[in-house]
Amino acid sequence: ETGVTQTPRHLVMGMTNKKSLKCEQHLGHNAMYWYKQSAKKPLELMFVYSLEERVENNSVPSRFSPECPNSSHLFLHLHTLQPEDSALYLCASSQEQGVITEAFFGQGTRLTVV
Amino acid sequence: QKEVEQNSGPLSVPEGAIASLNCTYSDRGSQSFFWYRQYSGKSPELIMSIYSNGDKEDGRFTAQLNKASQYVSLLIRDSQPSDSATYLCAVTPEPPNDYKLSFGAGTTVTVRA
């Protein structure tokens, strides 16, 4: 398997549920990202991990909790979400070599909070 | 001021014509510039990257970068219906924020058969 793989592709959850999104990259990259894409809005950077260390949080609400156990895997743990959190959540990876190189995206998880 | 700005469109072009997409950015020290294509309901797909002033051609796509004007563009020659998508401009800011990409809101392109 190649590229960036995200699971699940679709998720419907209640506001009291806890769920996790998973991302795996097979490109040998050293940086991974979580982006949120809402309708008619630019991609919003949520979290950046470089060499497994979180570099940026971007003031994301604490109901979103990232985890990066190694350079190939990235998780986004979700709890007590709000309906406005419904969006497409995209994982991406890139190779950081002083300057960022191309970022490649997974297929995304379409999240609906009910 | 938004970090990356694009005309939202929609940009409608006839099949076979040239589609011209524009993007401006606010950080003068930006180093890397990318164009992504995103079909409806799909994830962004990288189609072009450019790092220095001038033109870069790849098949029917040409990216143009002018750092002095803080402007990057994408030309799509011989447009095809399959080019109908939203095109996202992405820019890497100057250090120390060069570890992340800033995206524009995207320009929607419709190619009329």
PDB file of C-alpha atoms in Angstrom:
ATOM      1  CA  GLU A   1       0.000   0.000   0.000  1.00  0.00           C
ATOM      2  CA  THR A   2       1.325   3.430  -0.895  1.00  0.00           C
ATOM      3  CA  GLY A   3       0.585   7.077  -0.172  1.00  0.00           C
ATOM      4  CA  VAL A   4      -1.439   8.417   2.726  1.00  0.00           C
ATOM      5  CA  THR A   5      -4.315   6.346   4.063  1.00  0.00           C
ATOM      6  CA  GLN A   6      -7.049   7.614   6.356  1.00  0.00           C
ATOM      7  CA  THR A   7      -9.689   5.639   8.228  1.00  0.00           C
ATOM      8  CA  PRO A   8     -12.583   5.742   8.539  1.00  0.00           C
ATOM      9  CA  ARG A   9     -13.708   7.480   5.365  1.00  0.00           C
ATOM     10  CA  HIS A  10     -17.014   8.491   6.912  1.00  0.00           C
ATOM     11  CA  LEU A  11     -17.985   8.935  10.552  1.00  0.00           C
ATOM     12  CA  VAL A  12     -21.215   9.962  12.206  1.00  0.00           C
ATOM     13  CA  MET A  13     -20.998  10.569  15.928  1.00  0.00           C
ATOM     14  CA  GLY A  14     -23.085  12.021  18.696  1.00  0.00           C
ATOM     15  CA  MET A  15     -21.894  14.915  20.785  1.00  0.00           C
ATOM     16  CA  THR A  16     -21.157  12.658  23.753  1.00  0.00           C
ATOM     17  CA  ASN A  17     -19.212  10.031  21.811  1.00  0.00           C
ATOM     18  CA  LYS A  18     -15.474   9.445  21.716  1.00  0.00           C
ATOM     19  CA  LYS A  19     -13.891   8.390  18.444  1.00  0.00           C
ATOM     20  CA  SER A  20     -10.502   8.451  16.773  1.00  0.00           C
ATOM     21  CA  LEU A  21      -9.357   9.177  13.247  1.00  0.00           C
ATOM     22  CA  LYS A  22      -6.342   7.326  11.944  1.00  0.00           C
ATOM     23  CA  CYS A  23      -3.769   8.286   9.347  1.00  0.00           C
ATOM     24  CA  GLU A  24      -0.892   6.228   8.006  1.00  0.00           C
ATOM     25  CA  GLN A  25       1.722   7.305   5.479  1.00  0.00           C
ATOM     26  CA  HIS A  26       3.914   4.979   3.429  1.00  0.00           C
ATOM     27  CA  LEU A  27       6.064   7.678   1.821  1.00  0.00           C
ATOM     28  CA  GLY A  28       8.916   7.792   4.313  1.00  0.00           C
ATOM     29  CA  HIS A  29       8.079  11.383   5.218  1.00  0.00           C
ATOM     30  CA  ASN A  30       9.061  13.008   8.507  1.00  0.00           C
ATOM     31  CA  ALA A  31       6.196  15.477   8.958  1.00  0.00           C
ATOM     32  CA  MET A  32       2.463  14.906   9.284  1.00  0.00           C
ATOM     33  CA  TYR A  33      -0.476  17.272   9.471  1.00  0.00           C
ATOM     34  CA  TRP A  34      -4.151  17.433  10.340  1.00  0.00           C
ATOM     35  CA  TYR A  35      -6.278  19.870   8.344  1.00  0.00           C
ATOM     36  CA  LYS A  36      -9.962  20.726   8.657  1.00  0.00           C
ATOM     37  CA  GLN A  37     -11.943  21.639   5.557  1.00  0.00           C
ATOM     38  CA  SER A  38     -15.355  23.192   6.027  1.00  0.00           C
ATOM     39  CA  ALA A  39     -17.629  24.210   3.190  1.00  0.00           C
ATOM     40  CA  LYS A  40     -16.566  27.404   1.384  1.00  0.00           C
ATOM     41  CA  LYS A  41     -13.581  27.914   3.710  1.00  0.00           C
ATOM     42  CA  PRO A  42      -9.822  27.495   3.166  1.00  0.00           C
ATOM     43  CA  LEU A  43      -8.112  24.470   4.562  1.00  0.00           C
ATOM     44  CA  GLU A  44      -7.407  25.125   8.235  1.00  0.00           C
ATOM     45  CA  LEU A  45      -4.221  23.730   9.714  1.00  0.00           C
ATOM     46  CA  MET A  46      -4.946  22.051  13.050  1.00  0.00           C
ATOM     47  CA  PHE A  47      -1.783  20.229  14.057  1.00  0.00           C
ATOM     48  CA  VAL A  48       1.718  19.718  12.737  1.00  0.00           C
ATOM     49  CA  TYR A  49       4.103  16.982  13.804  1.00  0.00           C
ATOM     50  CA  SER A  50       7.705  17.055  12.703  1.00  0.00           C
ATOM     51  CA  LEU A  51       9.928  14.118  13.641  1.00  0.00           C
ATOM     52  CA  GLU A  52       7.095  12.969  15.933  1.00  0.00           C
ATOM     53  CA  GLU A  53       7.105  16.175  17.952  1.00  0.00           C
ATOM     54  CA  ARG A  54       4.146  18.510  17.846  1.00  0.00           C
ATOM     55  CA  VAL A  55       5.287  21.764  16.332  1.00  0.00           C
ATOM     56  CA  GLU A  56       2.054  23.701  16.197  1.00  0.00           C
ATOM     57  CA  ASN A  57      -1.390  23.537  17.735  1.00  0.00           C
ATOM     58  CA  ASN A  58      -2.995  26.554  16.098  1.00  0.00           C
ATOM     59  CA  SER A  59      -5.323  27.094  19.081  1.00  0.00           C
ATOM     60  CA  VAL A  60      -7.489  24.104  18.313  1.00  0.00           C
ATOM     61  CA  PRO A  61     -10.151  23.314  20.966  1.00  0.00           C
ATOM     62  CA  SER A  62      -9.140  20.680  23.481  1.00  0.00           C
ATOM     63  CA  ARG A  63     -11.944  18.385  22.311  1.00  0.00           C
ATOM     64  CA  PHE A  64      -9.490  17.531  19.505  1.00  0.00           C
ATOM     65  CA  SER A  65      -6.439  15.638  20.738  1.00  0.00           C
ATOM     66  CA  PRO A  66      -3.670  14.510  18.374  1.00  0.00           C
ATOM     67  CA  GLU A  67      -1.278  11.637  18.840  1.00  0.00           C
ATOM     68  CA  CYS A  68       1.779  10.773  16.776  1.00  0.00           C
ATOM     69  CA  PRO A  69       3.351   7.521  18.037  1.00  0.00           C
ATOM     70  CA  ASN A  70       5.868   7.334  15.170  1.00  0.00           C
ATOM     71  CA  SER A  71       6.663   9.059  11.892  1.00  0.00           C
ATOM     72  CA  SER A  72       4.234   6.871   9.931  1.00  0.00           C
ATOM     73  CA  HIS A  73       1.124   7.150  12.080  1.00  0.00           C
ATOM     74  CA  LEU A  74      -1.042  10.013  13.212  1.00  0.00           C
ATOM     75  CA  PHE A  75      -4.271   9.960  15.192  1.00  0.00           C
ATOM     76  CA  LEU A  76      -6.898  12.549  16.001  1.00  0.00           C
ATOM     77  CA  HIS A  77      -8.908  11.701  19.110  1.00  0.00           C
ATOM     78  CA  LEU A  78     -12.344  13.278  19.278  1.00  0.00           C
ATOM     79  CA  HIS A  79     -14.603  13.782  22.288  1.00  0.00           C
ATOM     80  CA  THR A  80     -17.658  15.887  23.118  1.00  0.00           C
ATOM     81  CA  LEU A  81     -17.702  17.466  19.676  1.00  0.00           C
ATOM     82  CA  GLN A  82     -20.130  20.132  18.518  1.00  0.00           C
ATOM     83  CA  PRO A  83     -22.236  20.155  15.343  1.00  0.00           C
ATOM     84  CA  GLU A  84     -20.011  22.913  13.920  1.00  0.00           C
ATOM     85  CA  ASP A  85     -17.125  20.428  14.002  1.00  0.00           C
ATOM     86  CA  SER A  86     -18.753  18.570  11.113  1.00  0.00           C
ATOM     87  CA  ALA A  87     -16.265  18.821   8.236  1.00  0.00           C
ATOM     88  CA  LEU A  88     -13.787  16.936   6.096  1.00  0.00           C
ATOM     89  CA  TYR A  89     -10.675  16.112   8.123  1.00  0.00           C
ATOM     90  CA  LEU A  90      -7.587  15.665   6.028  1.00  0.00           C
ATOM     91  CA  CYS A  91      -4.251  14.159   6.948  1.00  0.00           C
ATOM     92  CA  ALA A  92      -1.153  15.058   4.975  1.00  0.00           C
ATOM     93  CA  SER A  93       2.532  14.217   5.062  1.00  0.00           C
ATOM     94  CA  SER A  94       5.652  15.831   3.673  1.00  0.00           C
ATOM     95  CA  GLN A  95       9.399  15.588   3.823  1.00  0.00           C
ATOM     96  CA  GLU A  96      10.921  18.476   5.717  1.00  0.00           C
ATOM     97  CA  GLN A  97      14.377  19.298   4.432  1.00  0.00           C
ATOM     98  CA  GLY A  98      14.988  22.824   5.685  1.00  0.00           C
ATOM     99  CA  VAL A  99      12.162  24.006   3.471  1.00  0.00           C
ATOM    100  CA  ILE A 100       8.891  22.124   3.165  1.00  0.00           C
ATOM    101  CA  THR A 101       8.520  19.983   0.134  1.00  0.00           C
ATOM    102  CA  GLU A 102       5.313  18.802  -1.450  1.00  0.00           C
ATOM    103  CA  ALA A 103       2.574  17.664   0.918  1.00  0.00           C
ATOM    104  CA  PHE A 104       0.447  14.688  -0.014  1.00  0.00           C
ATOM    105  CA  PHE A 105      -3.047  14.223   1.319  1.00  0.00           C
ATOM    106  CA  GLY A 106      -5.060  11.231   2.378  1.00  0.00           C
ATOM    107  CA  GLN A 107      -8.616  10.770   1.135  1.00  0.00           C
ATOM    108  CA  GLY A 108     -10.037  12.379   4.238  1.00  0.00           C
ATOM    109  CA  THR A 109     -12.630  11.487   6.841  1.00  0.00           C
ATOM    110  CA  ARG A 110     -16.041  13.049   6.374  1.00  0.00           C
ATOM    111  CA  LEU A 111     -17.215  13.714   9.933  1.00  0.00           C
ATOM    112  CA  THR A 112     -20.798  14.483  10.856  1.00  0.00           C
ATOM    113  CA  VAL A 113     -21.632  15.411  14.440  1.00  0.00           C
ATOM    114  CA  VAL A 114     -25.285  14.946  15.366  1.00  0.00           C
TER     115      VAL A 114
ATOM    116  CA  GLN B   1      -5.068  40.525   5.200  1.00  0.00           C
ATOM    117  CA  LYS B   2      -5.433  36.873   4.284  1.00  0.00           C
ATOM    118  CA  GLU B   3      -2.182  34.981   3.888  1.00  0.00           C
ATOM    119  CA  VAL B   4      -3.167  33.530   0.530  1.00  0.00           C
ATOM    120  CA  GLU B   5      -5.884  34.994  -1.682  1.00  0.00           C
ATOM    121  CA  GLN B   6      -7.581  33.552  -4.728  1.00  0.00           C
ATOM    122  CA  ASN B   7     -10.621  34.533  -6.748  1.00  0.00           C
ATOM    123  CA  SER B   8     -13.326  32.091  -5.723  1.00  0.00           C
ATOM    124  CA  GLY B   9     -14.829  31.913  -9.192  1.00  0.00           C
ATOM    125  CA  PRO B  10     -16.510  30.111 -10.651  1.00  0.00           C
ATOM    126  CA  LEU B  11     -14.304  30.417 -13.692  1.00  0.00           C
ATOM    127  CA  SER B  12     -16.081  29.033 -16.730  1.00  0.00           C
ATOM    128  CA  VAL B  13     -14.066  28.287 -19.872  1.00  0.00           C
ATOM    129  CA  PRO B  14     -14.968  26.475 -23.101  1.00  0.00           C
ATOM    130  CA  GLU B  15     -13.289  23.183 -23.882  1.00  0.00           C
ATOM    131  CA  GLY B  16      -9.957  23.726 -25.579  1.00  0.00           C
ATOM    132  CA  ALA B  17      -9.450  27.225 -24.155  1.00  0.00           C
ATOM    133  CA  ILE B  18      -6.854  28.421 -21.630  1.00  0.00           C
ATOM    134  CA  ALA B  19      -7.914  28.708 -18.002  1.00  0.00           C
ATOM    135  CA  SER B  20      -5.920  31.276 -16.019  1.00  0.00           C
ATOM    136  CA  LEU B  21      -5.915  31.153 -12.223  1.00  0.00           C
ATOM    137  CA  ASN B  22      -4.325  33.748  -9.969  1.00  0.00           C
ATOM    138  CA  CYS B  23      -3.038  33.716  -6.413  1.00  0.00           C
ATOM    139  CA  THR B  24      -1.454  36.410  -4.258  1.00  0.00           C
ATOM    140  CA  TYR B  25       0.265  35.959  -0.915  1.00  0.00           C
ATOM    141  CA  SER B  26       1.126  38.315   1.896  1.00  0.00           C
ATOM    142  CA  ASP B  27       4.394  36.932   3.292  1.00  0.00           C
ATOM    143  CA  ARG B  28       7.203  38.378   1.163  1.00  0.00           C
ATOM    144  CA  GLY B  29       9.642  35.773   2.468  1.00  0.00           C
ATOM    145  CA  SER B  30       7.562  32.801   1.262  1.00  0.00           C
ATOM    146  CA  GLN B  31       9.694  30.111  -0.300  1.00  0.00           C
ATOM    147  CA  SER B  32       7.598  27.319  -1.783  1.00  0.00           C
ATOM    148  CA  PHE B  33       4.468  27.497  -3.886  1.00  0.00           C
ATOM    149  CA  PHE B  34       2.061  24.759  -4.852  1.00  0.00           C
ATOM    150  CA  TRP B  35      -1.086  24.221  -6.847  1.00  0.00           C
ATOM    151  CA  TYR B  36      -3.516  21.505  -5.813  1.00  0.00           C
ATOM    152  CA  ARG B  37      -6.575  20.241  -7.656  1.00  0.00           C
ATOM    153  CA  GLN B  38      -9.574  19.093  -5.647  1.00  0.00           C
ATOM    154  CA  TYR B  39     -12.535  17.331  -7.198  1.00  0.00           C
ATOM    155  CA  SER B  40     -15.841  17.582  -5.383  1.00  0.00           C
ATOM    156  CA  GLY B  41     -15.898  15.249  -2.385  1.00  0.00           C
ATOM    157  CA  LYS B  42     -12.247  14.274  -2.857  1.00  0.00           C
ATOM    158  CA  SER B  43      -8.974  15.277  -1.225  1.00  0.00           C
ATOM    159  CA  PRO B  44      -6.502  17.780  -2.725  1.00  0.00           C
ATOM    160  CA  GLU B  45      -4.070  16.390  -5.282  1.00  0.00           C
ATOM    161  CA  LEU B  46      -0.744  18.104  -5.951  1.00  0.00           C
ATOM    162  CA  ILE B  47      -0.371  19.120  -9.589  1.00  0.00           C
ATOM    163  CA  MET B  48       2.440  21.700  -9.607  1.00  0.00           C
ATOM    164  CA  SER B  49       5.202  23.025  -7.386  1.00  0.00           C
ATOM    165  CA  ILE B  50       7.407  26.041  -8.072  1.00  0.00           C
ATOM    166  CA  TYR B  51      10.232  27.507  -6.027  1.00  0.00           C
ATOM    167  CA  SER B  52      11.921  30.194  -8.168  1.00  0.00           C
ATOM    168  CA  ASN B  53      10.783  33.113 -10.298  1.00  0.00           C
ATOM    169  CA  GLY B  54       9.665  32.361 -13.817  1.00  0.00           C
ATOM    170  CA  ASP B  55       7.621  29.708 -15.538  1.00  0.00           C
ATOM    171  CA  LYS B  56       7.441  25.989 -14.960  1.00  0.00           C
ATOM    172  CA  GLU B  57       5.642  23.767 -17.426  1.00  0.00           C
ATOM    173  CA  ASP B  58       4.291  20.259 -16.913  1.00  0.00           C
ATOM    174  CA  GLY B  59       2.123  18.931 -19.696  1.00  0.00           C
ATOM    175  CA  ARG B  60      -0.875  21.229 -20.142  1.00  0.00           C
ATOM    176  CA  PHE B  61      -0.111  23.058 -16.886  1.00  0.00           C
ATOM    177  CA  THR B  62       2.169  26.074 -16.484  1.00  0.00           C
ATOM    178  CA  ALA B  63       2.911  27.698 -13.143  1.00  0.00           C
ATOM    179  CA  GLN B  64       4.255  31.255 -13.076  1.00  0.00           C
ATOM    180  CA  LEU B  65       5.909  32.845 -10.057  1.00  0.00           C
ATOM    181  CA  ASN B  66       6.746  36.498  -9.475  1.00  0.00           C
ATOM    182  CA  LYS B  67       8.118  36.963  -5.979  1.00  0.00           C
ATOM    183  CA  ALA B  68       8.526  40.731  -6.367  1.00  0.00           C
ATOM    184  CA  SER B  69       4.792  41.048  -7.000  1.00  0.00           C
ATOM    185  CA  GLN B  70       3.950  38.231  -4.560  1.00  0.00           C
ATOM    186  CA  TYR B  71       1.976  36.548  -7.253  1.00  0.00           C
ATOM    187  CA  VAL B  72       1.709  32.988  -8.503  1.00  0.00           C
ATOM    188  CA  SER B  73      -0.530  31.792 -11.317  1.00  0.00           C
ATOM    189  CA  LEU B  74      -1.585  28.577 -13.002  1.00  0.00           C
ATOM    190  CA  LEU B  75      -2.426  28.248 -16.678  1.00  0.00           C
ATOM    191  CA  ILE B  76      -4.308  25.246 -17.974  1.00  0.00           C
ATOM    192  CA  ARG B  77      -3.979  24.916 -21.749  1.00  0.00           C
ATOM    193  CA  ASP B  78      -6.409  22.994 -23.939  1.00  0.00           C
ATOM    194  CA  SER B  79      -8.861  22.757 -21.042  1.00  0.00           C
ATOM    195  CA  GLN B  80     -10.811  19.513 -20.795  1.00  0.00           C
ATOM    196  CA  PRO B  81     -14.062  18.734 -18.953  1.00  0.00           C
ATOM    197  CA  SER B  82     -11.963  16.580 -16.612  1.00  0.00           C
ATOM    198  CA  ASP B  83     -10.187  19.773 -15.493  1.00  0.00           C
ATOM    199  CA  SER B  84     -13.411  20.937 -13.839  1.00  0.00           C
ATOM    200  CA  ALA B  85     -12.464  21.144 -10.173  1.00  0.00           C
ATOM    201  CA  THR B  86     -11.430  23.542  -7.436  1.00  0.00           C
ATOM    202  CA  TYR B  87      -7.808  24.645  -7.622  1.00  0.00           C
ATOM    203  CA  LEU B  88      -6.048  25.486  -4.376  1.00  0.00           C
ATOM    204  CA  CYS B  89      -2.977  27.686  -4.104  1.00  0.00           C
ATOM    205  CA  ALA B  90      -0.658  26.865  -1.202  1.00  0.00           C
ATOM    206  CA  VAL B  91       2.337  28.801   0.069  1.00  0.00           C
ATOM    207  CA  THR B  92       5.069  28.050   2.597  1.00  0.00           C
ATOM    208  CA  PRO B  93       5.817  31.104   4.768  1.00  0.00           C
ATOM    209  CA  GLU B  94       9.344  32.195   5.568  1.00  0.00           C
ATOM    210  CA  PRO B  95      11.163  30.717   8.557  1.00  0.00           C
ATOM    211  CA  PRO B  96      10.437  30.010  11.329  1.00  0.00           C
ATOM    212  CA  ASN B  97       6.957  29.179   9.994  1.00  0.00           C
ATOM    213  CA  ASP B  98       8.236  27.318   6.954  1.00  0.00           C
ATOM    214  CA  TYR B  99       7.067  23.959   8.317  1.00  0.00           C
ATOM    215  CA  LYS B 100       3.450  24.567   7.305  1.00  0.00           C
ATOM    216  CA  LEU B 101       1.392  25.339   4.232  1.00  0.00           C
ATOM    217  CA  SER B 102      -1.112  28.168   4.020  1.00  0.00           C
ATOM    218  CA  PHE B 103      -3.955  27.574   1.586  1.00  0.00           C
ATOM    219  CA  GLY B 104      -6.174  29.905  -0.351  1.00  0.00           C
ATOM    220  CA  ALA B 105      -9.915  29.287  -0.442  1.00  0.00           C
ATOM    221  CA  GLY B 106      -9.657  27.904  -3.966  1.00  0.00           C
ATOM    222  CA  THR B 107     -10.924  28.818  -7.427  1.00  0.00           C
ATOM    223  CA  THR B 108     -13.660  26.670  -8.920  1.00  0.00           C
ATOM    224  CA  VAL B 109     -13.147  25.969 -12.612  1.00  0.00           C
ATOM    225  CA  THR B 110     -15.857  24.676 -14.932  1.00  0.00           C
ATOM    226  CA  VAL B 111     -14.909  23.574 -18.435  1.00  0.00           C
ATOM    227  CA  ARG B 112     -17.877  23.664 -20.833  1.00  0.00           C
ATOM    228  CA  ALA B 113     -17.980  20.918 -23.443  1.00  0.00           C
TER     229      ALA B 113
END
